[in-house]
PDB file of C-alpha atoms and ligand atoms in Angstrom:
ATOM      1  CA  MET A 917       2.605 -19.281   8.526  1.00  0.00           C
ATOM      2  CA  SER A 918       3.099 -18.018   5.036  1.00  0.00           C
ATOM      3  CA  PHE A 919       1.154 -14.751   3.802  1.00  0.00           C
ATOM      4  CA  ALA A 920      -1.374 -15.904   1.616  1.00  0.00           C
ATOM      5  CA  ALA A 921      -2.344 -12.901  -0.782  1.00  0.00           C
ATOM      6  CA  THR A 922      -5.890 -13.753  -3.305  1.00  0.00           C
ATOM      7  CA  ILE A 923      -7.060 -11.668  -6.416  1.00  0.00           C
ATOM      8  CA  LEU A 924     -10.665 -10.857  -8.123  1.00  0.00           C
ATOM      9  CA  THR A 925      -9.743  -9.948 -11.341  1.00  0.00           C
ATOM     10  CA  LEU A 926     -10.407 -10.388 -14.837  1.00  0.00           C
ATOM     11  CA  TYR A 927      -6.996 -10.021 -15.986  1.00  0.00           C
ATOM     12  CA  PRO A 928      -4.906 -13.350 -13.593  1.00  0.00           C
ATOM     13  CA  GLU A 929      -2.078 -13.572 -15.874  1.00  0.00           C
ATOM     14  CA  MET A 930      -1.226  -9.712 -14.199  1.00  0.00           C
ATOM     15  CA  PHE A 931       0.157 -11.622 -11.635  1.00  0.00           C
ATOM     16  CA  PRO A 932       2.633 -12.584  -9.738  1.00  0.00           C
ATOM     17  CA  GLY A 933       4.165 -10.136 -12.851  1.00  0.00           C
ATOM     18  CA  PRO A 934       6.612  -8.105 -11.102  1.00  0.00           C
ATOM     19  CA  LEU A 935       6.228  -9.540  -8.503  1.00  0.00           C
ATOM     20  CA  GLY A 936       7.872 -12.667  -9.225  1.00  0.00           C
ATOM     21  CA  VAL A 937      11.767 -11.658  -9.638  1.00  0.00           C
ATOM     22  CA  SER A 938      13.671  -9.498  -6.830  1.00  0.00           C
ATOM     23  CA  LEU A 939      13.173  -9.648  -3.496  1.00  0.00           C
ATOM     24  CA  ALA A 940       9.816 -10.679  -3.790  1.00  0.00           C
ATOM     25  CA  GLY A 941       9.912 -13.176  -6.183  1.00  0.00           C
ATOM     26  CA  ARG A 942      13.006 -14.649  -4.575  1.00  0.00           C
ATOM     27  CA  ALA A 943      10.194 -14.457  -1.162  1.00  0.00           C
ATOM     28  CA  LEU A 944       8.098 -16.347  -3.922  1.00  0.00           C
ATOM     29  CA  ALA A 945      10.222 -19.398  -4.697  1.00  0.00           C
ATOM     30  CA  GLU A 946      10.964 -19.748  -0.426  1.00  0.00           C
ATOM     31  CA  GLY A 947       7.275 -19.794  -0.167  1.00  0.00           C
ATOM     32  CA  ARG A 948       6.885 -16.565   2.209  1.00  0.00           C
ATOM     33  CA  TRP A 949       4.281 -16.044   0.592  1.00  0.00           C
ATOM     34  CA  SER A 950       1.893 -17.420  -2.660  1.00  0.00           C
ATOM     35  CA  CYS A 951      -0.910 -15.503  -4.708  1.00  0.00           C
ATOM     36  CA  GLU A 952      -3.655 -16.627  -6.463  1.00  0.00           C
ATOM     37  CA  PRO A 953      -5.253 -15.294  -8.837  1.00  0.00           C
ATOM     38  CA  ILE A 954      -9.345 -16.069  -9.600  1.00  0.00           C
ATOM     39  CA  GLN A 955     -11.021 -14.683 -12.514  1.00  0.00           C
ATOM     40  CA  ILE A 956     -14.350 -13.346 -11.931  1.00  0.00           C
ATOM     41  CA  ARG A 957     -15.526 -13.458 -15.021  1.00  0.00           C
ATOM     42  CA  ASP A 958     -15.878 -17.643 -14.067  1.00  0.00           C
ATOM     43  CA  PHE A 959     -18.689 -15.736 -12.153  1.00  0.00           C
ATOM     44  CA  ALA A 960     -20.754 -15.173 -14.489  1.00  0.00           C
ATOM     45  CA  THR A 961     -23.159 -17.426 -15.213  1.00  0.00           C
ATOM     46  CA  ASP A 962     -24.584 -15.962 -18.804  1.00  0.00           C
ATOM     47  CA  ARG A 963     -23.712 -17.834 -21.738  1.00  0.00           C
ATOM     48  CA  HIS A 964     -21.513 -14.641 -22.612  1.00  0.00           C
ATOM     49  CA  ARG A 965     -19.516 -14.314 -19.513  1.00  0.00           C
ATOM     50  CA  SER A 966     -20.490 -10.593 -18.746  1.00  0.00           C
ATOM     51  CA  VAL A 967     -19.383  -8.841 -15.806  1.00  0.00           C
ATOM     52  CA  ASP A 968     -21.070  -5.478 -16.083  1.00  0.00           C
ATOM     53  CA  ASP A 969     -24.036  -3.074 -17.357  1.00  0.00           C
ATOM     54  CA  THR A 970     -24.685  -0.141 -18.351  1.00  0.00           C
ATOM     55  CA  PRO A 971     -24.852   2.442 -15.539  1.00  0.00           C
ATOM     56  CA  ALA A 972     -28.012   3.410 -13.692  1.00  0.00           C
ATOM     57  CA  GLY A 973     -29.532   6.825 -14.182  1.00  0.00           C
ATOM     58  CA  GLY A 974     -26.987   6.908 -17.780  1.00  0.00           C
ATOM     59  CA  GLY A 975     -23.133   7.929 -18.308  1.00  0.00           C
ATOM     60  CA  ALA A 976     -19.970   6.993 -19.495  1.00  0.00           C
ATOM     61  CA  GLY A 977     -18.417   3.492 -19.487  1.00  0.00           C
ATOM     62  CA  MET A 978     -19.265   0.351 -17.502  1.00  0.00           C
ATOM     63  CA  VAL A 979     -20.223  -1.195 -14.441  1.00  0.00           C
ATOM     64  CA  MET A 980     -18.881  -3.597 -12.376  1.00  0.00           C
ATOM     65  CA  ARG A 981     -22.000  -6.303 -11.953  1.00  0.00           C
ATOM     66  CA  ALA A 982     -23.096  -6.996  -8.169  1.00  0.00           C
ATOM     67  CA  ASP A 983     -24.290 -10.066  -8.956  1.00  0.00           C
ATOM     68  CA  VAL A 984     -20.916 -11.648  -9.753  1.00  0.00           C
ATOM     69  CA  LEU A 985     -18.980 -10.268  -7.830  1.00  0.00           C
ATOM     70  CA  GLY A 986     -20.716 -10.630  -4.464  1.00  0.00           C
ATOM     71  CA  ARG A 987     -20.313 -14.647  -6.406  1.00  0.00           C
ATOM     72  CA  ALA A 988     -16.297 -14.710  -6.733  1.00  0.00           C
ATOM     73  CA  VAL A 989     -16.201 -12.715  -2.974  1.00  0.00           C
ATOM     74  CA  ASP A 990     -18.154 -15.071  -1.569  1.00  0.00           C
ATOM     75  CA  HIS A 991     -15.854 -18.072  -3.370  1.00  0.00           C
ATOM     76  CA  ALA A 992     -12.519 -16.049  -1.877  1.00  0.00           C
ATOM     77  CA  ILE A 993     -14.311 -15.607   2.132  1.00  0.00           C
ATOM     78  CA  ALA A 994     -15.060 -19.424   2.242  1.00  0.00           C
ATOM     79  CA  LYS A 995     -10.956 -20.029   0.763  1.00  0.00           C
ATOM     80  CA  GLN A 996      -9.599 -17.430   2.860  1.00  0.00           C
ATOM     81  CA  PRO A 997     -11.805 -16.337   5.192  1.00  0.00           C
ATOM     82  CA  GLU A 998      -9.491 -15.101   8.185  1.00  0.00           C
ATOM     83  CA  ALA A 999      -8.535 -13.331   5.405  1.00  0.00           C
ATOM     84  CA  PRO A1000      -9.116  -9.562   5.257  1.00  0.00           C
ATOM     85  CA  LEU A1001     -10.710  -8.595   2.032  1.00  0.00           C
ATOM     86  CA  LEU A1002      -9.823  -5.463   0.179  1.00  0.00           C
ATOM     87  CA  ALA A1003     -10.956  -3.937  -3.024  1.00  0.00           C
ATOM     88  CA  MET A1004      -9.413  -0.820  -4.417  1.00  0.00           C
ATOM     89  CA  THR A1005     -11.048   2.558  -5.568  1.00  0.00           C
ATOM     90  CA  PRO A1006     -10.096   5.570  -5.978  1.00  0.00           C
ATOM     91  CA  ARG A1007     -13.240   6.282  -3.837  1.00  0.00           C
ATOM     92  CA  GLY A1008     -11.113   4.471  -0.560  1.00  0.00           C
ATOM     93  CA  ALA A1009      -9.518   5.145   2.043  1.00  0.00           C
ATOM     94  CA  PRO A1010      -6.021   6.045   1.484  1.00  0.00           C
ATOM     95  CA  LEU A1011      -3.644   3.139   1.794  1.00  0.00           C
ATOM     96  CA  THR A1012      -0.515   4.225   4.375  1.00  0.00           C
ATOM     97  CA  GLN A1013       2.863   1.793   5.395  1.00  0.00           C
ATOM     98  CA  ALA A1014       1.176   1.472   9.358  1.00  0.00           C
ATOM     99  CA  ARG A1015      -1.757  -0.450   7.427  1.00  0.00           C
ATOM    100  CA  VAL A1016       1.081  -1.062   5.645  1.00  0.00           C
ATOM    101  CA  ARG A1017       2.487  -2.842   8.444  1.00  0.00           C
ATOM    102  CA  ALA A1018      -0.436  -4.781  10.614  1.00  0.00           C
ATOM    103  CA  LEU A1019      -1.698  -6.229   6.872  1.00  0.00           C
ATOM    104  CA  ALA A1020       1.767  -7.739   6.416  1.00  0.00           C
ATOM    105  CA  ALA A1021       1.548  -8.975  10.304  1.00  0.00           C
ATOM    106  CA  GLY A1022      -1.398 -11.140   9.723  1.00  0.00           C
ATOM    107  CA  PRO A1023      -2.583 -14.515   7.347  1.00  0.00           C
ATOM    108  CA  GLY A1024      -2.632 -12.732   3.985  1.00  0.00           C
ATOM    109  CA  VAL A1025      -5.082 -10.469   2.296  1.00  0.00           C
ATOM    110  CA  THR A1026      -8.521 -10.709  -0.644  1.00  0.00           C
ATOM    111  CA  ILE A1027      -7.936  -7.757  -3.150  1.00  0.00           C
ATOM    112  CA  LEU A1028     -10.598  -7.114  -5.472  1.00  0.00           C
ATOM    113  CA  CYS A1029      -9.656  -5.390  -7.986  1.00  0.00           C
ATOM    114  CA  GLY A1030     -11.887  -3.441 -10.157  1.00  0.00           C
ATOM    115  CA  ARG A1031     -12.045  -2.140 -14.243  1.00  0.00           C
ATOM    116  CA  PHE A1032     -14.305  -0.276 -16.385  1.00  0.00           C
ATOM    117  CA  GLU A1033     -16.100   2.828 -14.333  1.00  0.00           C
ATOM    118  CA  GLY A1034     -15.876   0.806 -11.008  1.00  0.00           C
ATOM    119  CA  MET A1035     -17.899  -1.752  -8.777  1.00  0.00           C
ATOM    120  CA  ASP A1036     -21.270  -1.940  -8.689  1.00  0.00           C
ATOM    121  CA  GLU A1037     -21.639  -0.166  -4.968  1.00  0.00           C
ATOM    122  CA  ARG A1038     -24.521  -2.176  -3.076  1.00  0.00           C
ATOM    123  CA  LEU A1039     -21.328  -4.619  -3.287  1.00  0.00           C
ATOM    124  CA  PHE A1040     -19.987  -3.019  -0.372  1.00  0.00           C
ATOM    125  CA  GLU A1041     -22.870  -2.943   1.600  1.00  0.00           C
ATOM    126  CA  ALA A1042     -23.428  -5.884   1.450  1.00  0.00           C
ATOM    127  CA  ARG A1043     -20.004  -7.463   2.745  1.00  0.00           C
ATOM    128  CA  PRO A1044     -17.374  -6.366   4.926  1.00  0.00           C
ATOM    129  CA  ILE A1045     -15.028  -4.625   2.083  1.00  0.00           C
ATOM    130  CA  GLU A1046     -12.466  -1.949   2.988  1.00  0.00           C
ATOM    131  CA  PRO A1047     -12.451   0.256   0.242  1.00  0.00           C
ATOM    132  CA  VAL A1048      -8.017   1.249  -0.667  1.00  0.00           C
ATOM    133  CA  SER A1049      -6.782   3.956  -2.740  1.00  0.00           C
ATOM    134  CA  ILE A1050      -3.174   4.058  -3.388  1.00  0.00           C
ATOM    135  CA  GLY A1051      -3.749   7.630  -4.559  1.00  0.00           C
ATOM    136  CA  ASP A1052      -5.225  10.605  -5.557  1.00  0.00           C
ATOM    137  CA  TYR A1053      -5.179  10.226  -8.831  1.00  0.00           C
ATOM    138  CA  VAL A1054      -7.197   7.594 -11.393  1.00  0.00           C
ATOM    139  CA  LEU A1055      -6.003   3.925 -12.367  1.00  0.00           C
ATOM    140  CA  SER A1056      -7.935   1.720 -15.809  1.00  0.00           C
ATOM    141  CA  GLY A1057      -7.889  -0.617 -12.684  1.00  0.00           C
ATOM    142  CA  GLY A1058      -7.682  -2.514  -9.814  1.00  0.00           C
ATOM    143  CA  GLU A1059      -4.523  -4.653 -10.258  1.00  0.00           C
ATOM    144  CA  MET A1060      -1.187  -1.961 -10.256  1.00  0.00           C
ATOM    145  CA  GLY A1061      -3.019  -1.170  -6.730  1.00  0.00           C
ATOM    146  CA  ALA A1062      -3.237  -4.754  -6.035  1.00  0.00           C
ATOM    147  CA  LEU A1063       1.057  -5.022  -7.262  1.00  0.00           C
ATOM    148  CA  THR A1064       2.195  -1.845  -5.561  1.00  0.00           C
ATOM    149  CA  LEU A1065      -0.433  -2.711  -2.225  1.00  0.00           C
ATOM    150  CA  LEU A1066       1.136  -6.097  -2.488  1.00  0.00           C
ATOM    151  CA  ASP A1067       4.517  -5.071  -2.811  1.00  0.00           C
ATOM    152  CA  ALA A1068       4.850  -2.972   0.418  1.00  0.00           C
ATOM    153  CA  CYS A1069       3.058  -6.100   2.573  1.00  0.00           C
ATOM    154  CA  ILE A1070       6.214  -8.325   0.926  1.00  0.00           C
ATOM    155  CA  ARG A1071       8.713  -6.716   1.860  1.00  0.00           C
ATOM    156  CA  LEU A1072       7.926  -6.287   5.338  1.00  0.00           C
ATOM    157  CA  LEU A1073       7.353 -10.296   6.271  1.00  0.00           C
ATOM    158  CA  PRO A1074       9.860 -11.869   7.922  1.00  0.00           C
ATOM    159  CA  GLY A1075      13.249 -13.092   6.556  1.00  0.00           C
ATOM    160  CA  VAL A1076      11.864 -10.813   2.747  1.00  0.00           C
ATOM    161  CA  MET A1077      14.377  -8.375   3.455  1.00  0.00           C
ATOM    162  CA  GLY A1078      16.496  -9.940   5.728  1.00  0.00           C
ATOM    163  CA  ALA A1079      18.140  -8.665   9.079  1.00  0.00           C
ATOM    164  CA  ALA A1080      20.120  -5.774   8.115  1.00  0.00           C
ATOM    165  CA  SER A1081      17.289  -3.504   6.911  1.00  0.00           C
ATOM    166  CA  SER A1082      13.944  -3.927   9.223  1.00  0.00           C
ATOM    167  CA  GLY A1083      12.742  -1.246   7.613  1.00  0.00           C
ATOM    168  CA  ASP A1084      11.831   0.422  10.990  1.00  0.00           C
ATOM    169  CA  ASP A1085      13.356   3.835  10.112  1.00  0.00           C
ATOM    170  CA  GLU A1086      11.918   4.155   6.614  1.00  0.00           C
ATOM    171  CA  SER A1087       9.403   7.072   5.233  1.00  0.00           C
ATOM    172  CA  PHE A1088       6.468   6.970   7.072  1.00  0.00           C
ATOM    173  CA  GLU A1089       7.658   4.056  10.006  1.00  0.00           C
ATOM    174  CA  THR A1090       7.614   7.204  12.158  1.00  0.00           C
ATOM    175  CA  GLY A1091       5.561  10.360  10.952  1.00  0.00           C
ATOM    176  CA  LEU A1092       8.209  11.855   8.754  1.00  0.00           C
ATOM    177  CA  LEU A1093      10.374  10.797   5.331  1.00  0.00           C
ATOM    178  CA  GLU A1094      13.573   9.266   5.593  1.00  0.00           C
ATOM    179  CA  TYR A1095      16.966  11.821   5.881  1.00  0.00           C
ATOM    180  CA  PRO A1096      17.866  11.452   2.356  1.00  0.00           C
ATOM    181  CA  HIS A1097      20.743   9.112   1.891  1.00  0.00           C
ATOM    182  CA  TYR A1098      24.594   9.255  -0.224  1.00  0.00           C
ATOM    183  CA  THR A1099      27.312   6.915  -0.986  1.00  0.00           C
ATOM    184  CA  ARG A1100      30.295   7.418  -3.389  1.00  0.00           C
ATOM    185  CA  PRO A1101      31.769   9.100  -5.433  1.00  0.00           C
ATOM    186  CA  VAL A1102      32.063  11.540  -2.729  1.00  0.00           C
ATOM    187  CA  GLU A1103      32.812  14.248  -5.176  1.00  0.00           C
ATOM    188  CA  TRP A1104      29.884  14.333  -8.355  1.00  0.00           C
ATOM    189  CA  GLU A1105      29.895  17.229 -10.480  1.00  0.00           C
ATOM    190  CA  GLY A1106      31.278  19.119  -8.370  1.00  0.00           C
ATOM    191  CA  ARG A1107      28.665  17.683  -5.074  1.00  0.00           C
ATOM    192  CA  THR A1108      30.325  16.314  -2.114  1.00  0.00           C
ATOM    193  CA  ILE A1109      28.622  14.655   0.430  1.00  0.00           C
ATOM    194  CA  PRO A1110      27.793  16.250   2.886  1.00  0.00           C
ATOM    195  CA  GLU A1111      30.704  16.808   5.533  1.00  0.00           C
ATOM    196  CA  VAL A1112      29.168  15.234   8.773  1.00  0.00           C
ATOM    197  CA  LEU A1113      28.267  11.631   7.240  1.00  0.00           C
ATOM    198  CA  ARG A1114      32.043  11.303   6.597  1.00  0.00           C
ATOM    199  CA  SER A1115      33.012  12.709  10.161  1.00  0.00           C
ATOM    200  CA  GLY A1116      32.606   9.335  12.394  1.00  0.00           C
ATOM    201  CA  ASP A1117      30.166  10.862  15.107  1.00  0.00           C
ATOM    202  CA  HIS A1118      27.739   8.833  14.897  1.00  0.00           C
ATOM    203  CA  ALA A1119      25.574  11.225  17.239  1.00  0.00           C
ATOM    204  CA  ALA A1120      25.885  13.977  14.766  1.00  0.00           C
ATOM    205  CA  ILE A1121      25.234  12.172  12.438  1.00  0.00           C
ATOM    206  CA  GLU A1122      21.844  10.858  13.990  1.00  0.00           C
ATOM    207  CA  ALA A1123      20.609  14.707  14.545  1.00  0.00           C
ATOM    208  CA  TRP A1124      21.924  15.627  10.935  1.00  0.00           C
ATOM    209  CA  ARG A1125      19.067  13.157   9.925  1.00  0.00           C
ATOM    210  CA  LYS A1126      16.562  13.236  12.303  1.00  0.00           C
ATOM    211  CA  ALA A1127      16.629  17.265  11.544  1.00  0.00           C
ATOM    212  CA  ARG A1128      16.860  16.886   7.484  1.00  0.00           C
ATOM    213  CA  ALA A1129      14.158  14.614   8.046  1.00  0.00           C
ATOM    214  CA  GLU A1130      12.005  17.553   9.862  1.00  0.00           C
ATOM    215  CA  THR A1131      13.205  19.758   7.285  1.00  0.00           C
ATOM    216  CA  ASP A1132      12.717  18.459   4.138  1.00  0.00           C
ATOM    217  CA  THR A1133       8.104  16.719   5.562  1.00  0.00           C
ATOM    218  CA  ARG A1134       8.057  20.234   6.488  1.00  0.00           C
ATOM    219  CA  LEU A1135       9.366  21.292   3.079  1.00  0.00           C
ATOM    220  CA  ARG A1136       7.916  18.531   1.123  1.00  0.00           C
ATOM    221  CA  ARG A1137       4.832  17.540   2.898  1.00  0.00           C
ATOM    222  CA  PRO A1138       3.757  20.357   4.949  1.00  0.00           C
ATOM    223  CA  ASP A1139       0.485  17.237   5.452  1.00  0.00           C
ATOM    224  CA  LEU A1140       2.751  14.854   7.525  1.00  0.00           C
ATOM    225  CA  TRP A1141       4.140  17.201   8.743  1.00  0.00           C
ATOM    226  CA  GLU A1142       1.688  19.059  10.370  1.00  0.00           C
ATOM    227  CA  ARG A1143      -0.254  16.008  11.224  1.00  0.00           C
ATOM    228  CA  HIS A1144       3.338  14.578  13.528  1.00  0.00           C
ATOM    229  CA  GLU A1145       3.618  17.921  14.926  1.00  0.00           C
ATOM    230  CA  GLY A1146      -0.408  17.582  16.117  1.00  0.00           C
ATOM    231  CA  ALA A1147       0.189  14.508  17.617  1.00  0.00           C
ATOM    232  CA  ARG A1148       3.202  15.497  19.840  1.00  0.00           C
ATOM    233  CA  VAL A1149       1.657  19.120  20.672  1.00  0.00           C
ATOM    234  CA  GLN A1150      -1.217  16.989  21.849  1.00  0.00           C
ATOM    235  CA  SER A1151       0.446  14.174  23.341  1.00  0.00           C
ATOM    236  CA  PRO A1152       2.229  16.025  26.212  1.00  0.00           C
ATOM    237  CA  SER A1153      -0.277  18.546  27.169  1.00  0.00           C
ATOM    238  CA  GLY A1154      -2.808  14.927  27.155  1.00  0.00           C
ATOM    239  CA  ALA A1155      -1.146  13.615  29.466  1.00  0.00           C
ATOM    240  CA  ARG A1156      -1.089  17.169  32.051  1.00  0.00           C
ATOM    241  CA  GLN A1157      -4.757  16.577  31.482  1.00  0.00           C
ATOM    242  CA  LYS A1158      -4.905  13.170  32.735  1.00  0.00           C
ATOM    243  CA  LYS A1159      -3.080  14.267  35.603  1.00  0.00           C
ATOM    244  CA  GLU A1160      -4.731  17.257  36.306  1.00  0.00           C
ATOM    245  CA  ARG A1161      -7.934  15.396  37.034  1.00  0.00           C
TER     246      ARG A1161
HETATM  247  N1  SAM B1209     -15.018   6.239 -12.086  1.00  0.00           N
HETATM  248  C1  SAM B1209     -14.510   5.175 -11.067  1.00  0.00           C
HETATM  249  C2  SAM B1209     -14.121   6.562 -10.480  1.00  0.00           C
HETATM  250  O1  SAM B1209     -13.952   7.821 -11.046  1.00  0.00           O
HETATM  251  O2  SAM B1209     -13.594   6.643  -9.403  1.00  0.00           O
HETATM  252  C3  SAM B1209     -12.271   5.117 -11.412  1.00  0.00           C
HETATM  253  C4  SAM B1209     -12.754   3.767 -12.478  1.00  0.00           C
HETATM  254  S1  SAM B1209     -11.030   3.110 -12.939  1.00  0.00           S
HETATM  255  C5  SAM B1209     -10.918   3.789 -14.476  1.00  0.00           C
HETATM  256  C6  SAM B1209     -11.094   1.354 -13.125  1.00  0.00           C
HETATM  257  C7  SAM B1209     -10.314   1.041 -11.593  1.00  0.00           C
HETATM  258  O3  SAM B1209      -9.795   0.928 -10.967  1.00  0.00           O
HETATM  259  C8  SAM B1209     -11.695   0.875 -10.357  1.00  0.00           C
HETATM  260  O4  SAM B1209     -12.479   0.084 -10.276  1.00  0.00           O
HETATM  261  C9  SAM B1209     -10.439   0.865  -9.045  1.00  0.00           C
HETATM  262  O5  SAM B1209     -10.515  -1.075  -8.902  1.00  0.00           O
HETATM  263  C10 SAM B1209      -9.353   1.078  -9.726  1.00  0.00           C
HETATM  264  N2  SAM B1209      -8.518   2.137  -9.245  1.00  0.00           N
HETATM  265  C11 SAM B1209      -8.266   3.663 -10.057  1.00  0.00           C
HETATM  266  N3  SAM B1209      -7.382   4.082  -9.266  1.00  0.00           N
HETATM  267  C12 SAM B1209      -7.681   3.251  -8.248  1.00  0.00           C
HETATM  268  C13 SAM B1209      -6.468   4.193  -7.053  1.00  0.00           C
HETATM  269  N4  SAM B1209      -6.180   5.141  -7.170  1.00  0.00           N
HETATM  270  N5  SAM B1209      -6.492   3.457  -5.879  1.00  0.00           N
HETATM  271  C14 SAM B1209      -7.367   2.332  -6.250  1.00  0.00           C
HETATM  272  N6  SAM B1209      -8.208   1.078  -7.298  1.00  0.00           N
HETATM  273  C15 SAM B1209      -7.403   2.685  -8.460  1.00  0.00           C
END
């Protein structure tokens, strides 16, 4: 079964865009996933095909209308009722590799892309929409976020990366950043590949990689490290607590 991506957008011409080349492009040609952008403006009812209006309470910019978005969302739900419905917004929960894996294991995804100042909040109350952010910065529209999310999902689909690279020991899969990589030439601008990686001693290489993954996570991503350490410390004591009862 192919992974079906439906994208509600004011710019359908942005899809598949960069996902039409390389790994994702090949997978698209092979039918491993499908891409259907839907024009939100088609769900406007006035003669100007308006999708936005001025913000209630005043302020700059325009807001996407709940009635127009509601119709667009209902159309997508009717077409693919089993697919999770996501909306791109900086106000959403940050996208994680765990969420990406869960989505990639499913039938597909419907993604609503915002523009302007964002979407009328009543839409989120009235429909089963999961608000998703791709990071703590503001894009001009949800389309780049949708492309990012889809790229992360597509590479995990069966047969896309090939058996050699399942992505199992990549960054975030174990709660840590991945260890650093090196390749030939052995010496570059006076810097050499760490000795251990050229030793052929697989146990030593594994130990070095584990140590570097931990050090780099601690130094570069103290937030991840704290969560990782919290989970590690908690699980043995959690097990102990259970036994003591
Ligand atoms: N006024 C909004 C705010 O401050 O939260 C920003 C609106 S932004 C200019 C327009 C659209 O870009 C949003 O509706 C959303 O779809 C998308 N967008 C911007 N930043 C995003 C992010 N970090 N993650 C996901 N989508 C984002």
